[in-house]
XYZ file of C-alpha atoms in Angstrom:
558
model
C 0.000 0.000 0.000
C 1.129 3.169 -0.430
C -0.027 6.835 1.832
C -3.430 7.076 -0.132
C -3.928 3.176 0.644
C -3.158 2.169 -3.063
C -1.893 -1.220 -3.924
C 1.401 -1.481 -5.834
C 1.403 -4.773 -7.900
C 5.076 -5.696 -8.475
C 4.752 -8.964 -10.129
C 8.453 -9.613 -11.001
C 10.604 -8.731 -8.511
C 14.460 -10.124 -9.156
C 17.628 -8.865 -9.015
C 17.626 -7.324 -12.215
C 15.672 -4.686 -10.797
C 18.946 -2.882 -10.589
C 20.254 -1.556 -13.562
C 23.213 -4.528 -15.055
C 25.293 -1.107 -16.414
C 25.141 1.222 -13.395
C 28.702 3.272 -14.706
C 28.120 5.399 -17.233
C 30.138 3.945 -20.662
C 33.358 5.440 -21.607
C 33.933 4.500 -25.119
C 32.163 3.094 -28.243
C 32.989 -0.900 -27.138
C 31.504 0.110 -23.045
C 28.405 1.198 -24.459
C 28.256 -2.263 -26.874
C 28.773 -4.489 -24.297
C 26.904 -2.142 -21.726
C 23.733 -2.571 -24.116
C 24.450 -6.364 -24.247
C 24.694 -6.320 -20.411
C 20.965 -4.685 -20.173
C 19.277 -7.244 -23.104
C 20.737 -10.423 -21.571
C 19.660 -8.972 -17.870
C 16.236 -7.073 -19.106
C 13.234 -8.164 -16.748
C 10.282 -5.641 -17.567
C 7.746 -5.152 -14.844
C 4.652 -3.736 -14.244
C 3.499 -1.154 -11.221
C -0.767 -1.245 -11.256
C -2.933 0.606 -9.146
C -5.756 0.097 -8.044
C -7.590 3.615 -7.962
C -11.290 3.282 -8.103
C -12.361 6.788 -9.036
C -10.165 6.212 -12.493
C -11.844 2.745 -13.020
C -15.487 4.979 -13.069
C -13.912 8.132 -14.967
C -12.724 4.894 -17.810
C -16.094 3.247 -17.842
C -18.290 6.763 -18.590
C -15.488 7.681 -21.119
C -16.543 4.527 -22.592
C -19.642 4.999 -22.098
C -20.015 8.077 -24.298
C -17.506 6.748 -26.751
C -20.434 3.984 -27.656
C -23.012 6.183 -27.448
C -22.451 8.337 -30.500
C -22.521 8.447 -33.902
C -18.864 8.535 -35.181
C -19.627 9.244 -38.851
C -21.292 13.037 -37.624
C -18.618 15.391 -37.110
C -20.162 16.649 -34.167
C -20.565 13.430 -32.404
C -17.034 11.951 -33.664
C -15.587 15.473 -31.901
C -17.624 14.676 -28.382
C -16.154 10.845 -28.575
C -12.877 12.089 -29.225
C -13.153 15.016 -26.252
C -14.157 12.125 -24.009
C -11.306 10.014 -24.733
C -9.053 13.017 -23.846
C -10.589 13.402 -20.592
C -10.113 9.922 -19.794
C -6.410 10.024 -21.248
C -5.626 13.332 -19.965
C -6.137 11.833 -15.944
C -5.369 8.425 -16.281
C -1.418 8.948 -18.089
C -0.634 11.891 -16.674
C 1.833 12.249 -13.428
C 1.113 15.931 -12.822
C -1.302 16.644 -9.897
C -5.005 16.036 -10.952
C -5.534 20.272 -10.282
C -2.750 20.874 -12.656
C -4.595 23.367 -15.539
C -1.847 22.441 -18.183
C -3.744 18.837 -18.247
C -7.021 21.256 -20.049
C -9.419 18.705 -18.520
C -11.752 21.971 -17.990
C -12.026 23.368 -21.316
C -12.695 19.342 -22.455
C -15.862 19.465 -19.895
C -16.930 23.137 -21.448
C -16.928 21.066 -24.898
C -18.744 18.091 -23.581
C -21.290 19.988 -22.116
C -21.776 21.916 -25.060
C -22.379 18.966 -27.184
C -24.885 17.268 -25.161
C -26.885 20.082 -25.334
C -27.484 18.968 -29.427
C -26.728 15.153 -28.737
C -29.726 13.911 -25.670
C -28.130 10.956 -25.521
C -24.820 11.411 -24.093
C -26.021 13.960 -21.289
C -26.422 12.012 -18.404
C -23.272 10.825 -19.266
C -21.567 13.741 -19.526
C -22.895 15.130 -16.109
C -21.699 11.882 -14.305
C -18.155 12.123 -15.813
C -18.142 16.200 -14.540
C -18.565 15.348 -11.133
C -16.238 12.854 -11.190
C -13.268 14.771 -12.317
C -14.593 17.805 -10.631
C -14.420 15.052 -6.975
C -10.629 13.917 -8.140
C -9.555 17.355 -8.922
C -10.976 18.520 -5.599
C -8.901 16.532 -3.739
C -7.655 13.226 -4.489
C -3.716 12.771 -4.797
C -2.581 11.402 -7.992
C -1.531 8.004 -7.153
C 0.623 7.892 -10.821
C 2.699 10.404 -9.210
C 3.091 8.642 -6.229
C 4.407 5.919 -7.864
C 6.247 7.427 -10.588
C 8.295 9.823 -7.511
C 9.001 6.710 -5.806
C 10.691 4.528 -8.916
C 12.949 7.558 -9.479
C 14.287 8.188 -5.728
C 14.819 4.109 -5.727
C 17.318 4.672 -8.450
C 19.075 8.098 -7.782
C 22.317 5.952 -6.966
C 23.172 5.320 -10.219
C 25.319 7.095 -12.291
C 23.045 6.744 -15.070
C 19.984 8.963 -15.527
C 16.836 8.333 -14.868
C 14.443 8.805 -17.587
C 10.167 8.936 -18.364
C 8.686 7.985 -21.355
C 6.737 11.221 -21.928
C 5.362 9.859 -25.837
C 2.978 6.824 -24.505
C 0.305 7.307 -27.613
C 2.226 9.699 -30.060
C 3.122 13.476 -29.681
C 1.684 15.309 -27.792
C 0.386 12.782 -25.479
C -2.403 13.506 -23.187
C -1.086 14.556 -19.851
C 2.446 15.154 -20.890
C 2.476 18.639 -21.925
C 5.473 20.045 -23.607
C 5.992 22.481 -20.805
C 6.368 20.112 -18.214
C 9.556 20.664 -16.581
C 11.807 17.397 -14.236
C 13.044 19.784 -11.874
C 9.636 21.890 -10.658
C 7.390 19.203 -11.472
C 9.476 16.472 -10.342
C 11.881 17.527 -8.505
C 15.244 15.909 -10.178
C 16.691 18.362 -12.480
C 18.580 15.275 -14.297
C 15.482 13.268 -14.824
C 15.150 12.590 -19.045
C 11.804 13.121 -20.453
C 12.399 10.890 -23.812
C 9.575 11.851 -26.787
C 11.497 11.116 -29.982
C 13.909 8.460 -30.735
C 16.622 10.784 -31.723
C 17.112 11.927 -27.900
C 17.700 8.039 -27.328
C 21.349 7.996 -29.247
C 23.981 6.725 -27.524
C 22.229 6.479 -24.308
C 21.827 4.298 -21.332
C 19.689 4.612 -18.331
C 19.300 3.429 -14.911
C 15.336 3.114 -15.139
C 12.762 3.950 -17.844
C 9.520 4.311 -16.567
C 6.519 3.949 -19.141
C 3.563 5.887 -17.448
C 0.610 4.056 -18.917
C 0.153 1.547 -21.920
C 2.280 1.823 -24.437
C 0.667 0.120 -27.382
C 0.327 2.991 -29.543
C 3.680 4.706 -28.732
C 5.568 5.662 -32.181
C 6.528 1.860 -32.607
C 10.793 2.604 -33.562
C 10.953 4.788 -30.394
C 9.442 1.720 -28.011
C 11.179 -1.232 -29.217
C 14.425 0.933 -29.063
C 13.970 1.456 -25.137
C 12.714 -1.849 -24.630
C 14.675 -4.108 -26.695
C 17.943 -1.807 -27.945
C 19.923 -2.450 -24.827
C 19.030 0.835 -23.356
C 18.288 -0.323 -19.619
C 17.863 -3.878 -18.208
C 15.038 -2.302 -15.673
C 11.693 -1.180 -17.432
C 8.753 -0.580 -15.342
C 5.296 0.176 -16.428
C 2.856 2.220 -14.113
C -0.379 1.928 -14.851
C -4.513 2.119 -13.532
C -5.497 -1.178 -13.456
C -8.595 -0.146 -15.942
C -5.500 1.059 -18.663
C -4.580 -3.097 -18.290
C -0.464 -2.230 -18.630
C 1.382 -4.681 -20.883
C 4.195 -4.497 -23.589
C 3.871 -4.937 -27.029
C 6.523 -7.746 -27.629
C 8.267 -7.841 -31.873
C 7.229 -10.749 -33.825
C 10.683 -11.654 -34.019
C 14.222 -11.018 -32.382
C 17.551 -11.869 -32.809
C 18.075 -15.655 -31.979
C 21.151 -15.760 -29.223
C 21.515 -16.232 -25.607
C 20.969 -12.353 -25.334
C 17.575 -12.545 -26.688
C 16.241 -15.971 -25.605
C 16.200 -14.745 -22.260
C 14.099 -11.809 -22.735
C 11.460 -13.164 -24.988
C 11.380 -15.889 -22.291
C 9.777 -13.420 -20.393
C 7.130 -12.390 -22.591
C 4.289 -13.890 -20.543
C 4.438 -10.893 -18.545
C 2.486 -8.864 -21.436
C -1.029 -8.904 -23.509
C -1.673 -9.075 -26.550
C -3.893 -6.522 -27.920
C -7.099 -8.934 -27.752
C -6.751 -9.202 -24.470
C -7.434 -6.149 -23.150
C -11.005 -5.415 -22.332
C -13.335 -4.544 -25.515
C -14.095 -1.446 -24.443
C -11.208 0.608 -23.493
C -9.562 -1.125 -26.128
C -11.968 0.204 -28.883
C -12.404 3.649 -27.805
C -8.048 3.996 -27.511
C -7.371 2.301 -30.713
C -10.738 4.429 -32.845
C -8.789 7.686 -31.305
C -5.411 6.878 -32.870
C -6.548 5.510 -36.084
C -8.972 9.323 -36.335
C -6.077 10.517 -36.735
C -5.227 9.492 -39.839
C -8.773 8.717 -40.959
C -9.377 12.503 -41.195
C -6.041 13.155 -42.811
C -6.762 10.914 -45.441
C -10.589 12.184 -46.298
C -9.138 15.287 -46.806
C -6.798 14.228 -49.384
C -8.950 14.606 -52.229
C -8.126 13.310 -55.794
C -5.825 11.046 -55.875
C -6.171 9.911 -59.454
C -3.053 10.161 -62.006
C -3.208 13.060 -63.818
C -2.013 10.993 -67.237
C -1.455 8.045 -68.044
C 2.704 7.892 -67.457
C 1.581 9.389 -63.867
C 2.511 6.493 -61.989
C 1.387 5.222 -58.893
C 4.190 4.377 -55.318
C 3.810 3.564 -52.486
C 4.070 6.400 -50.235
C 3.580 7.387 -46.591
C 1.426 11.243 -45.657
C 4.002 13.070 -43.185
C 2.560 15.541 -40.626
C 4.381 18.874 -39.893
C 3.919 20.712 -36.905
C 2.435 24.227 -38.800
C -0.430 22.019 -40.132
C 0.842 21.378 -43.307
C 1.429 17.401 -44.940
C 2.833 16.182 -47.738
C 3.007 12.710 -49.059
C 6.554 10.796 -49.438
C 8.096 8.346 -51.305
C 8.210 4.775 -48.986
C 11.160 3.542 -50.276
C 12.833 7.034 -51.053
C 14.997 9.560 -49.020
C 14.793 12.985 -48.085
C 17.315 16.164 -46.415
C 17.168 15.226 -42.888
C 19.357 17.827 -40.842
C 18.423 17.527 -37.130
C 21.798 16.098 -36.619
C 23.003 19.993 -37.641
C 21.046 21.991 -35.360
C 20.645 19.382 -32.240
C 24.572 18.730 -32.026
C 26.298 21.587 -33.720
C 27.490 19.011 -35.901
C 29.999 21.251 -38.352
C 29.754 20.664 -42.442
C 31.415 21.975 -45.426
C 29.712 23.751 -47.455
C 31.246 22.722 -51.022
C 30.030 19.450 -49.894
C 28.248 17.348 -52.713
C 25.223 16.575 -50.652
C 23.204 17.395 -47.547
C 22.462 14.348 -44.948
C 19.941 12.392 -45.899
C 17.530 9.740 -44.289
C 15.212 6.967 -45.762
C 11.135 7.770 -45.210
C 10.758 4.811 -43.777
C 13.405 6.287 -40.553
C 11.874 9.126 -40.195
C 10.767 10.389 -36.740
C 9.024 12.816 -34.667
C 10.749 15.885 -34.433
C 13.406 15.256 -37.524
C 14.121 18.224 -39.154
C 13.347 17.819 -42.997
C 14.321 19.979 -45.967
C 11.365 20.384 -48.759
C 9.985 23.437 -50.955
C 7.201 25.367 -49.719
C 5.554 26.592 -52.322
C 4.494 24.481 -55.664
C 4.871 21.075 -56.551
C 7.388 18.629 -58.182
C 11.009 19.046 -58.549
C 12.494 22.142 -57.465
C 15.705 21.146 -59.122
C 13.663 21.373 -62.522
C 12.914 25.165 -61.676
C 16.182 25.714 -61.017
C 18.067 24.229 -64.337
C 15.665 25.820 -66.416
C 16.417 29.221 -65.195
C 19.818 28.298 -66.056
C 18.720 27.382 -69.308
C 16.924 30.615 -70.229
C 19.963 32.409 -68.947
C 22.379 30.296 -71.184
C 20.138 31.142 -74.575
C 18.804 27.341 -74.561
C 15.248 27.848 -73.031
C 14.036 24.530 -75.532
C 16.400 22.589 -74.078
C 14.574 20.113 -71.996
C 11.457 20.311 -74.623
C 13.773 18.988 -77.298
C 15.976 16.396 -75.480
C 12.648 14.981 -73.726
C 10.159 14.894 -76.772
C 10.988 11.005 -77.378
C 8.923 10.216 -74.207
C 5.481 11.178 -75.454
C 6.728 9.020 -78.669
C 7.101 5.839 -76.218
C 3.673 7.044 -74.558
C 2.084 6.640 -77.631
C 3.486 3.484 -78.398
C 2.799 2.122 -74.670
C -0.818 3.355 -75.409
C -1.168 1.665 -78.837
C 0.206 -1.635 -78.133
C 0.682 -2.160 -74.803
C 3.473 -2.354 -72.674
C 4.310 -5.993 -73.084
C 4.773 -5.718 -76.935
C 6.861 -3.149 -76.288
C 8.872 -4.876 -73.541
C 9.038 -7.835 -75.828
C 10.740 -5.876 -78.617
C 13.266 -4.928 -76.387
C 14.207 -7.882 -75.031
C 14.679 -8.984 -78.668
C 17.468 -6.842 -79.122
C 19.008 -7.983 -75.755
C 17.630 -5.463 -72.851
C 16.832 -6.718 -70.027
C 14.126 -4.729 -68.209
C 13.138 -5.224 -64.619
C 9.283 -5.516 -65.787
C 7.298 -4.380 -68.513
C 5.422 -1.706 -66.440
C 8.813 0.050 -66.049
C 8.619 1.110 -69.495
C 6.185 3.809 -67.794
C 9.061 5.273 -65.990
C 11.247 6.385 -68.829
C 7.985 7.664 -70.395
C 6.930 9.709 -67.094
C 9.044 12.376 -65.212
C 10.286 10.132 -62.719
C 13.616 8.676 -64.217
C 14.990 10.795 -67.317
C 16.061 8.002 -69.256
C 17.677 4.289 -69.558
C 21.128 4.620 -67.693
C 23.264 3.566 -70.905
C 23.093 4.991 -74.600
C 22.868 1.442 -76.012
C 19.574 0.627 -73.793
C 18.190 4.067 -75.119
C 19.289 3.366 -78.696
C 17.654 -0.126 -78.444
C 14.127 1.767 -76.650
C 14.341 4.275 -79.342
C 14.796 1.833 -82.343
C 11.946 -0.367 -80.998
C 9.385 2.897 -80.922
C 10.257 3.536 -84.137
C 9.691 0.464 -85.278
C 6.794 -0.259 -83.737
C 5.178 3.409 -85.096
C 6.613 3.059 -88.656
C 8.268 5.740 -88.049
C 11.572 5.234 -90.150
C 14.682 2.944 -90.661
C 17.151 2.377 -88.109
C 20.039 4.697 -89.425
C 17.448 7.539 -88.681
C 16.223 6.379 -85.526
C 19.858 5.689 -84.621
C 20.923 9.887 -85.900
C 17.830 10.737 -83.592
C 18.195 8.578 -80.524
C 22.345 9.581 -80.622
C 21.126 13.661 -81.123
C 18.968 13.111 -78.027
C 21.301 11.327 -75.658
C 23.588 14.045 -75.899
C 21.050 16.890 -75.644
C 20.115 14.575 -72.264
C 23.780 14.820 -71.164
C 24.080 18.490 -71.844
C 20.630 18.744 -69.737
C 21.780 16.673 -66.603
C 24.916 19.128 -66.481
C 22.041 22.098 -66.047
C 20.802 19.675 -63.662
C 24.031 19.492 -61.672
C 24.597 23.227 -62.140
C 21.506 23.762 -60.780
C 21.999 21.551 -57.636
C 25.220 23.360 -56.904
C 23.385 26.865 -56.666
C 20.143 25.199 -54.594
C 23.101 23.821 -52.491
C 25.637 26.400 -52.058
C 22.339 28.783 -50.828
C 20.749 26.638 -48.723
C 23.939 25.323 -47.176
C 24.847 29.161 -46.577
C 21.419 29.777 -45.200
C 21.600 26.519 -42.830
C 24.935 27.419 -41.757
C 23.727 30.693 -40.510
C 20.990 28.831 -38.514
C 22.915 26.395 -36.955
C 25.785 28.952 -35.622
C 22.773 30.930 -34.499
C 21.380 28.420 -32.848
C 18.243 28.776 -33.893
C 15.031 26.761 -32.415
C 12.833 25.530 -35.358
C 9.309 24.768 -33.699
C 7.425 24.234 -36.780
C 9.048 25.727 -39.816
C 11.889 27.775 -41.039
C 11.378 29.415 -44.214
C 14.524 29.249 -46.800
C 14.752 31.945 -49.898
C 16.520 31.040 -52.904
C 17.871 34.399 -54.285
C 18.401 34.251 -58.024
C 16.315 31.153 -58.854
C 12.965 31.019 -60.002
C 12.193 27.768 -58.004
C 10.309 29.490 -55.139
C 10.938 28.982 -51.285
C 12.327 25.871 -49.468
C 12.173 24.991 -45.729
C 12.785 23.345 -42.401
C 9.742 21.518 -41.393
C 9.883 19.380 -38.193
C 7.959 16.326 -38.460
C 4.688 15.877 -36.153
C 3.747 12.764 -37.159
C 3.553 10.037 -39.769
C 1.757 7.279 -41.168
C 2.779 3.713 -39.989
C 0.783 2.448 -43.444
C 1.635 3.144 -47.128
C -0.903 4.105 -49.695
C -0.640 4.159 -53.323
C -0.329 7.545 -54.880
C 0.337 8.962 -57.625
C 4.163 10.658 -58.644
C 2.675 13.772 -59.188
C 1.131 13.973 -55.337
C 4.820 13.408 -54.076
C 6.485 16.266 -51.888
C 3.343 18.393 -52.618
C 2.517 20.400 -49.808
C -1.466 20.652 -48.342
C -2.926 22.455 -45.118
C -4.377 19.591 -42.836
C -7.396 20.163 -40.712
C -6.297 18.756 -37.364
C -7.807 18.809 -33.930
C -5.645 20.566 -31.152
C -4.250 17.308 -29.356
C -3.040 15.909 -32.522
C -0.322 18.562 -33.033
């Protein structure tokens, strides 16, 4: 029991309570076999409470959740308001009275929703009295708990550290202004929200404060299974049901045997009860729901308009874009978060996969307009160089191979090919040297072959011809790739200058930083910091890519 007569369910007690690396590493090879220390020694274990007045405030939440109509906005608003209430209270570790929680203004909504939805009003006036009763008065016992793991560990030399992104960013109850030495006392307590702050790091404890099933997925399995800290606690109500989300698979050595050996200590999703269940997971996936209704068309705009797959991004001033999966993108947190120094004649800025991206990265796209802002670029160069039909005339075979693609089909066309000897990856490729994706075969024989088989196939001409044209349009291609390069160097050389300045400013990027490009004709590039993103792909079309939208989003969600 603790002082409010709360009982602390410790179900795996050992000796790995205490952390296996307790001396802070010293070199590259101490952290390697510190982290291999914590894995072979990990013992995750769960703090519940049992805290009656949370157990009621669940059950109403629930109980409004089910009683509206999630297809009318309205409604959908007063089920997601309820589920913040709930969330708000039940994760947080700040007293109950603390007004950054916003559990007021939530009850001000609620109320004014009933008014137009009958159903839900009883409900609503039950759950008000409830919080308005725990606020009152009642101690958080989440605090209690939380205050007492971190004093247990202060001996260490390693810091202590809170999970403060249980269900995405922000998280209910974890405000951004929350501060470990007035709210917590312990100025070197780590408040860990994005898996960049994780780098290099070990810990005495990490404490989850709630369930942790729809924490950004990278950022979990990195505390829990990267070697981070052999002790893991979870504190939660007993009506959250605390548990870990365990990976399908792990590494198959001595390390890991032992700690999926101890997997029975967690639940699988289906386990946990229906209700509280549905109303947490329908609250995650709104998210994206409304994100993507408000995607409109997403229809190819031609024919040679591909489609990827693709992942929508979130950025903290509202604004979304969708990216390539399997593609990469100018990532420069590194620059601004460690003063990191670069050259500026440098060939290329840092870049990171979509698929690693993160809340909080810092990522480098143009604001305004659509497409390829190297494109912009080269032709200004172009006009300024007297050959303005440059890319016109070196790129006017592709609506040639369109045609052809159109006509007969890109199998026939892919079957000529191959009887000359190229060897395409699949017919439907033929699509990408005809679109604005790739500008053309990566050889001159390949494109002499493509060209000769178009030809051939529109009766256009014999192959001496086709071979003066295709040989008169690979170089116009080469001399149109050097504008290309040209055209990098000046995007780089400014925005290199420009991020230089930042970083020995020091500059804080909240939500964007706004990049000119003097001299080009491409429009503005930025800094966005990332918000959130998908965890599924879609299939979009090329022309959607890296095209910037305003997103409709409801306070809580960034």
């Amino acid at each position: 029991m603790n002082a409010n007569g709360n009982q602390l369910i410790r179900p795996y007690q050992t000796e790995s309570d205490v952390p296996c690396a307790a001396v802070a590493p010293v070199s590259v090879l101490d952290l390697v076999s510190a982290c291999h220390a914590n894995v072979a020694g990990s013992r995750p274990r769960k703090v519940v409470i049992e805290f009656q007045p949370m157990q009621h405030i669940a059950r109403v939440c629930s109980s409004i959740f089910s009683s509206v109509d999630r297809e009318d906005p309205l409604q959908r608003e007063a089920a997601r308001d309820a589920w913040l209430v709930k969330s708000s209270l039940a994760l947080t570790a700040l007293p109950f009275d603390d007004p950054r929680l916003g559990v007021d203004e939530l009850l001000d909504r609620l109320k004014h929703a009933s008014v137009s939805i009958p159903g839900i009003r009883t409900a609503v006036d039950d759950l008000a009295r409830a919080v308005g009763q725990l606020v009152s008065g009642a101690a958080n016992p989440k605090r209690d708990a939380l205050l007492t793991l971190l004093h247990e560990s202060m001996r260490s030399d390693l810091p202590l550290t809170v999970l403060a992104n249980v269900c995405g960013s922000p998280t209910p109850g974890w405000p951004a202004s929350i501060d470990p030495e007035s709210d917590f006392g312990l100025a070197a307590l780590k408040l860990i929200r994005r898996r960049r702050q994780t780098r290099d790091s070990l810990y005495a404890r990490l404490i989850i404060p709630g369930n942790p099933w729809f924490a950004p997925r990278s950022l979990l399995f990195d505390l829990l299974y990267g070697g981070r800290t052999s002790d893991v606690v979870v504190v939660g109500y007993r009506s959250e049901h605390p548990s870990l989300p365990v990976p399908k698979e792990l590494p198959k050595n001595h390390c890991f045997q032992l700690t999926t050996g101890n997997s029975r200590q967690t639940q699988e999703p289906e386990e946990l009860s229906e209700g509280v269940q549905a109303d947490d997971k329908w609250a995650h996936e709104s998210l994206w729901a409304s994100i993507n209704a408000q995607h409109g068309d997403l229809t190819p705009i031609s024919d040679s308009d591909v489609t990827v797959d693709a992942k929508f991004v979130l950025f903290a001033d509202g604004s979304g874009t969708f990216l390539p999966a399997y593609g990469r993108v100018v990532e420069v947190s590194d620059l601004f978060e460690t003063g990191e120094k670069f050259d500026i004649t440098e060939d290329k800025l840092p870049r990171t996969p979509v698929r690693d991206l993160n809340e909080g990265d810092l990522v480098m796209l143009r604001l305004s307009g659509s497409g390829d802002y190297l494109d912009d670029v080269a032709d200004t160069l172009m006009r300024q160089a007297g050959e303005a039909g440059l890319r016109r005339s070196a790129l006017q075979w592709k609506e040639r191979l369109e045609q052809a693609i159109k006509r007969h089909g890109e199998g026939v066309v892919a079957m000529n090919m191959r009887g000359l000897g190229v060897r395409l990856r699949s017919p439907q490729y033929l699509w990408e040297w005809a679109g604005d994706a790739v500008m053309a075969p990566n050889d001159r024989q390949t494109f002499l072959h493509l060209i000769a088989t178009t030809w051939q196939l529109e009766g256009l001409g014999v192959d001496d011809v086709s071979e003066i044209y295709a040989n008169a349009r690979w170089d116009e291609m080469e001399r149109l790739k050097a504008y290309h390069h040209k055209a990098g160097a000046v995007i780089r050389t400014a925005l290199l200058a420009r991020v230089r300045e930042l970083v020995a400013d020091r500059r804080h990027i909240e939500t964007v930083e706004s990049i000119e490009l003097p001299g080009a004709a491409a429009g503005r590039m930025g800094l966005l910091r990332v918000a959130a993103i998908d965890t599924k792909t879609r299939r979009v079309p090329t022309s959607t890519l890296f095209h910037l939208t305003k997103v409709k989003v409801t306070p809580w969600q960034g």
